[in-house]
Coordinates of C-alpha atoms (C1' of nucleotides) in Angstrom, one line a residue:
Chain A
M207 CA -37.4 335.4 181.0
K208 CA -33.7 334.4 181.1
N209 CA -31.6 336.8 179.2
K210 CA -27.9 336.7 178.6
F211 CA -27.0 338.5 181.6
S212 CA -29.3 337.1 184.2
I213 CA -27.7 335.5 187.3
D214 CA -27.1 331.8 187.6
I215 CA -27.8 331.5 191.4
D216 CA -26.9 327.8 191.8
N217 CA -23.6 328.2 190.0
S218 CA -22.8 331.5 191.7
I219 CA -23.5 330.0 195.2
N220 CA -21.5 327.0 194.4
S221 CA -18.4 328.7 193.3
G222 CA -16.5 328.8 196.6
Q223 CA -17.3 332.4 197.6
V224 CA -20.0 331.7 200.3
F225 CA -20.4 328.8 202.7
L226 CA -23.6 329.4 204.8
W227 CA -26.2 328.8 202.0
E228 CA -28.8 326.1 201.7
K229 CA -31.4 325.2 199.4
D230 CA -34.9 324.3 200.5
G231 CA -37.0 323.3 197.6
A232 CA -36.7 326.1 195.0
N233 CA -35.4 328.6 197.5
W234 CA -32.1 329.5 198.6
Y235 CA -31.5 330.7 202.2
G236 CA -28.2 332.3 203.2
I237 CA -26.6 334.0 206.2
N238 CA -25.1 337.4 205.5
G239 CA -23.8 339.0 208.7
Q240 CA -26.7 339.9 210.8
D241 CA -29.0 339.4 207.9
I242 CA -30.7 336.3 206.1
L243 CA -31.2 336.5 202.6
K244 CA -33.7 334.5 200.5
I245 CA -33.5 334.0 196.8
N246 CA -36.5 332.5 195.2
K247 CA -36.7 330.3 192.0
N248 CA -37.0 333.5 189.9
G249 CA -33.8 334.9 191.2
V250 CA -35.5 337.6 193.3
I251 CA -33.5 338.3 196.5
K252 CA -35.1 339.4 199.7
S253 CA -33.5 340.6 203.0
V254 CA -35.2 339.4 206.1
R255 CA -34.0 342.6 207.7
N256 CA -35.2 344.6 204.8
S257 CA -31.7 346.1 204.4
K258 CA -30.5 347.5 201.2
T259 CA -27.7 345.0 200.4
D260 CA -26.3 345.0 197.0
F261 CA -25.6 341.4 197.2
F262 CA -25.7 340.8 193.5
R263 CA -23.5 343.7 192.8
N264 CA -26.2 345.3 190.5
N265 CA -24.0 348.4 190.3
D266 CA -21.4 346.6 188.4
N267 CA -21.7 346.9 184.6
I268 CA -21.4 343.0 184.1
Q269 CA -21.7 343.5 180.3
E270 CA -18.7 345.8 180.3
I271 CA -16.8 343.7 182.9
I272 CA -17.3 340.5 180.8
K273 CA -16.3 342.3 177.7
S274 CA -13.2 343.6 179.6
I275 CA -12.0 340.3 181.0
S276 CA -12.6 338.2 177.8
R277 CA -9.1 338.7 176.6
D278 CA -8.1 335.2 175.7
K279 CA -9.7 331.9 174.6
I280 CA -9.6 330.2 178.1
V281 CA -11.6 333.1 179.8
K282 CA -14.0 333.3 176.9
K283 CA -14.6 329.6 177.3
A284 CA -15.2 329.9 181.1
V285 CA -17.6 332.9 180.6
K286 CA -19.5 331.0 177.9
E287 CA -19.9 327.9 180.0
Y288 CA -20.9 329.8 183.1
E289 CA -22.4 332.9 181.8
G290 CA -24.6 333.7 184.8
L291 CA -21.8 333.3 187.3
R292 CA -21.4 336.4 189.7
I293 CA -19.4 337.7 192.5
F294 CA -21.5 338.4 195.5
K295 CA -21.0 341.4 197.9
Q296 CA -20.8 339.8 201.3
D297 CA -20.8 340.9 204.8
P298 CA -17.1 341.7 205.4
F299 CA -16.7 340.5 208.9
Q300 CA -18.3 337.1 208.1
C301 CA -16.3 337.0 204.8
M302 CA -13.0 337.6 206.9
I303 CA -13.8 334.9 209.3
S304 CA -14.8 332.5 206.7
F305 CA -11.6 332.8 204.7
I306 CA -9.2 332.7 207.7
I307 CA -10.9 329.4 208.5
S308 CA -10.6 328.3 204.9
S309 CA -6.8 328.1 204.8
N310 CA -5.4 324.6 204.4
S311 CA -9.1 323.3 204.7
N312 CA -11.8 322.3 202.3
I313 CA -15.3 323.5 201.6
Q314 CA -17.2 320.9 203.5
K315 CA -15.1 321.5 206.5
I316 CA -15.3 325.3 206.2
K317 CA -19.1 325.1 206.0
S318 CA -19.3 322.8 209.0
S319 CA -17.0 325.0 211.2
L320 CA -19.0 328.2 210.1
E321 CA -22.2 326.5 211.0
K322 CA -20.9 325.6 214.5
I323 CA -19.7 329.2 215.0
T324 CA -23.2 330.6 214.2
R325 CA -24.9 328.0 216.4
K326 CA -22.5 328.8 219.3
F327 CA -22.2 332.5 219.1
G328 CA -25.0 333.7 216.7
T329 CA -28.6 334.8 217.4
K330 CA -31.4 332.4 216.5
V331 CA -33.9 333.9 214.0
K332 CA -37.1 332.2 212.8
I333 CA -38.5 332.9 209.4
E334 CA -41.1 330.8 207.6
D335 CA -41.1 328.3 210.4
K336 CA -37.5 327.8 209.7
E337 CA -34.6 328.4 212.3
F338 CA -31.5 330.1 211.3
F339 CA -28.5 331.5 213.3
V340 CA -27.2 334.6 212.0
F341 CA -23.5 335.4 212.0
P342 CA -22.1 336.5 215.4
K343 CA -21.1 340.0 215.9
P344 CA -17.3 340.6 216.3
E345 CA -17.5 341.3 220.1
K346 CA -19.1 338.0 220.6
I347 CA -16.3 336.0 218.9
G348 CA -13.5 338.3 220.3
N349 CA -14.7 337.8 223.8
A350 CA -15.1 334.0 223.5
S351 CA -12.2 331.7 224.8
I352 CA -9.9 329.9 222.5
N353 CA -11.3 326.6 223.6
E354 CA -14.8 327.7 222.8
I355 CA -13.8 328.7 219.3
K356 CA -11.8 325.4 219.0
A357 CA -14.9 323.6 219.8
C358 CA -16.2 324.7 216.3
G359 CA -13.5 322.6 214.8
V360 CA -11.3 325.3 213.5
G361 CA -8.1 323.9 215.0
Y362 CA -5.1 326.1 215.3
R363 CA -7.0 328.8 213.5
A364 CA -9.1 329.5 216.7
S365 CA -6.5 332.1 217.9
F366 CA -6.5 333.9 214.5
V367 CA -10.4 334.1 214.5
K368 CA -10.4 335.5 218.0
E369 CA -7.6 338.1 217.2
A370 CA -9.4 339.0 213.9
A371 CA -12.6 339.7 215.7
K372 CA -11.0 341.7 218.5
M373 CA -9.3 343.9 215.7
V374 CA -12.6 344.5 214.1
T375 CA -14.1 345.4 217.5
L376 CA -11.2 347.8 218.2
K377 CA -11.5 349.3 214.8
K378 CA -7.9 348.4 214.0
I379 CA -9.7 347.0 211.0
D380 CA -12.3 349.3 209.7
F381 CA -14.2 347.8 206.9
E382 CA -15.9 351.1 205.8
Y383 CA -12.3 352.5 205.4
L384 CA -11.1 349.4 203.6
K385 CA -14.0 349.8 201.1
K386 CA -13.0 353.3 200.3
C387 CA -9.2 352.9 200.1
D388 CA -7.3 351.4 197.2
Y389 CA -6.3 347.9 196.7
N390 CA -2.7 348.1 198.0
E391 CA -3.7 350.1 201.1
A392 CA -6.5 347.6 202.0
K393 CA -4.3 344.8 201.4
K394 CA -1.5 346.0 203.7
N395 CA -4.1 346.7 206.3
I396 CA -5.9 343.3 206.2
C397 CA -2.7 341.3 206.0
S398 CA -1.8 342.7 209.5
V399 CA -4.5 340.3 210.9
P400 CA -3.0 337.2 212.0
G401 CA -4.1 334.2 209.7
I402 CA -4.5 336.4 206.8
G403 CA -1.9 336.2 204.1
N404 CA -2.0 337.1 200.3
K405 CA -4.6 334.6 199.2
V406 CA -7.1 335.1 202.1
A407 CA -6.7 338.8 201.9
D408 CA -7.5 338.8 198.2
C409 CA -10.6 336.7 198.9
I410 CA -11.9 339.0 201.5
M411 CA -11.2 342.1 199.3
L412 CA -12.8 340.5 196.2
F413 CA -15.9 339.1 198.0
S414 CA -16.7 341.9 200.4
L415 CA -14.6 345.0 199.9
N416 CA -15.3 345.8 196.2
K417 CA -11.7 345.2 195.1
L418 CA -12.4 343.7 191.8
E419 CA -8.7 343.7 190.9
A420 CA -8.0 341.2 193.6
F421 CA -7.1 337.8 192.2
P422 CA -6.9 335.2 195.0
L423 CA -4.0 332.8 193.9
D424 CA -4.8 329.5 195.6
T425 CA -3.5 326.0 194.5
W426 CA -6.2 325.8 192.0
M427 CA -5.5 329.1 190.3
I428 CA -1.8 328.3 190.3
K429 CA -2.7 325.0 188.6
I430 CA -4.8 327.0 186.1
L431 CA -2.0 329.5 185.3
E432 CA 0.5 326.5 184.8
K433 CA -2.0 324.6 182.6
Y434 CA -3.1 327.5 180.4
Y435 CA -1.0 330.5 180.9
S436 CA 2.5 328.9 181.1
K437 CA 3.7 331.5 178.4
E438 CA 2.2 334.6 180.1
F439 CA 3.0 333.7 183.7
K440 CA 6.0 331.6 184.4
I441 CA 5.9 329.9 187.8
E442 CA 9.3 328.3 188.8
T443 CA 8.9 327.4 192.4
K444 CA 6.5 325.3 194.4
T445 CA 5.6 327.8 197.1
I446 CA 4.7 331.3 196.0
T447 CA 6.7 333.8 198.0
Q448 CA 5.4 337.2 198.9
K449 CA 7.5 338.8 196.2
Q450 CA 6.4 336.4 193.6
Y451 CA 2.7 336.8 194.6
E452 CA 3.1 340.6 194.1
L453 CA 4.8 340.4 190.8
L454 CA 2.4 337.7 189.6
H455 CA -0.6 339.9 190.6
E456 CA 0.8 342.8 188.6
K457 CA 1.2 340.6 185.5
I458 CA -2.4 339.4 186.0
V459 CA -3.8 342.8 186.3
N460 CA -1.9 343.6 183.1
H461 CA -3.3 340.6 181.3
F462 CA -6.9 340.3 182.5
G463 CA -7.5 344.0 183.3
P464 CA -9.0 345.9 186.3
Y465 CA -11.9 343.5 186.7
C466 CA -9.5 340.4 186.9
G467 CA -11.2 339.2 190.0
Y468 CA -14.2 338.3 187.9
A469 CA -11.9 336.5 185.5
Q470 CA -10.6 334.5 188.5
Q471 CA -14.1 333.5 189.6
F472 CA -14.9 332.2 186.1
L473 CA -11.6 330.3 185.7
F474 CA -11.9 328.8 189.1
K475 CA -15.5 327.6 188.7
M476 CA -14.5 326.0 185.3
E477 CA -11.5 324.2 186.6
R478 CA -13.1 322.8 189.7
E479 CA -16.1 321.6 187.7
N480 CA -13.6 319.9 185.4
Y481 CA -12.2 318.1 188.3
N482 CA -15.7 317.3 189.8
K483 CA -14.9 319.0 192.9
K484 CA -17.9 319.1 195.5
W485 CA -19.3 322.4 196.6
L486 CA -21.9 323.0 199.2
Chain B
dC158 C1' 14.5 337.4 200.3
dC159 C1' 14.0 332.4 200.0
dA160 C1' 13.1 327.5 201.3
dA161 C1' 11.4 324.0 204.4
dG162 C1' 8.6 322.2 207.9
dG163 C1' 4.8 322.2 211.1
dC164 C1' 0.0 322.8 211.9
dC165 C1' -6.0 321.2 213.8
dT166 C1' -9.3 318.3 211.6
dG167 C1' -11.9 314.8 209.4
dA168 C1' -13.2 312.8 204.8
dA169 C1' -11.0 310.2 201.3
dT170 C1' -7.8 307.0 199.9
dG171 C1' -4.7 302.8 200.1
Chain C
dA135 C1' -9.9 298.0 210.2
dC136 C1' -6.0 301.2 210.3
dA137 C1' -2.5 304.4 208.5
dT138 C1' -1.5 307.9 205.5
dT139 C1' -2.8 311.6 202.6
dC140 C1' -4.9 315.6 201.5
dA141 C1' -7.7 319.9 201.5
dG142 C1' -9.0 326.9 198.3
dG143 C1' -2.3 328.7 203.4
dC144 C1' 0.0 330.8 207.0
dC145 C1' 3.7 331.4 210.2
dT146 C1' 8.2 330.5 212.0
dT147 C1' 12.7 329.2 211.5

DNA sequence: CCAAGGCCTGAATG
DNA sequence: ACATTCAGGCCTT
């Protein structure tokens, strides 16, 4: 029953966007905020809480999006190789904490830290004789001590995590507003959280706030731009400054179009696989 | 506005 | 063994 536009679950989960997912037999189980999602071998997703999450972004016209981003050979190759790769719509708070923790770290460690956070601060839920911990609510993390958070292995990011949680609790960060407003406004807001810079902000916006023009520029994407797009985007310096990041993003939107976030996901996946990088 | 240095941590590398 | 490097950046100087 696999058609050209069906979702490749394994590749989508293993593309650096989510961390709290594990496969048991043919089923995937994942933590998404206060919810647990199960995806069976047929790619059918079910929410334990029966919530109406649009986790697979079924409202996106993926056909149009793929057509739109396929503007050069490299993207076309990545799309062809990883056809079923999709961007998920995550719980924003979990996504925010995840990517604050991700900075200057690696996937295995991010996953381990997040698991410790859920065990320490989250609620235990049993389904099908299996135990899970859902992601803690903002108040819970905001009220925790720095040392308690540090015990989860997040190091100096502990204070960022706590402050971010407090800002969400106090509605200084309002995810519903951030979903509605435009890219620049959302970015300005979310970058006011300590520990969130350009790259982390773009991840949060792309993976949980419906900003498909977000194009997270991490070391891998910079490597990709230098390798395949040296003519289109010249990168002179080693560290990307604020101004350079903004200019680069403008050029990127120009080149890949309004859904460039999807292009990023395909390119990132392709390059990481080329280098045999491990996922979950 | 830009460049350089430091930062928790633990797995990988030498 | 044991030291050093590196990993999906950010913040301060």
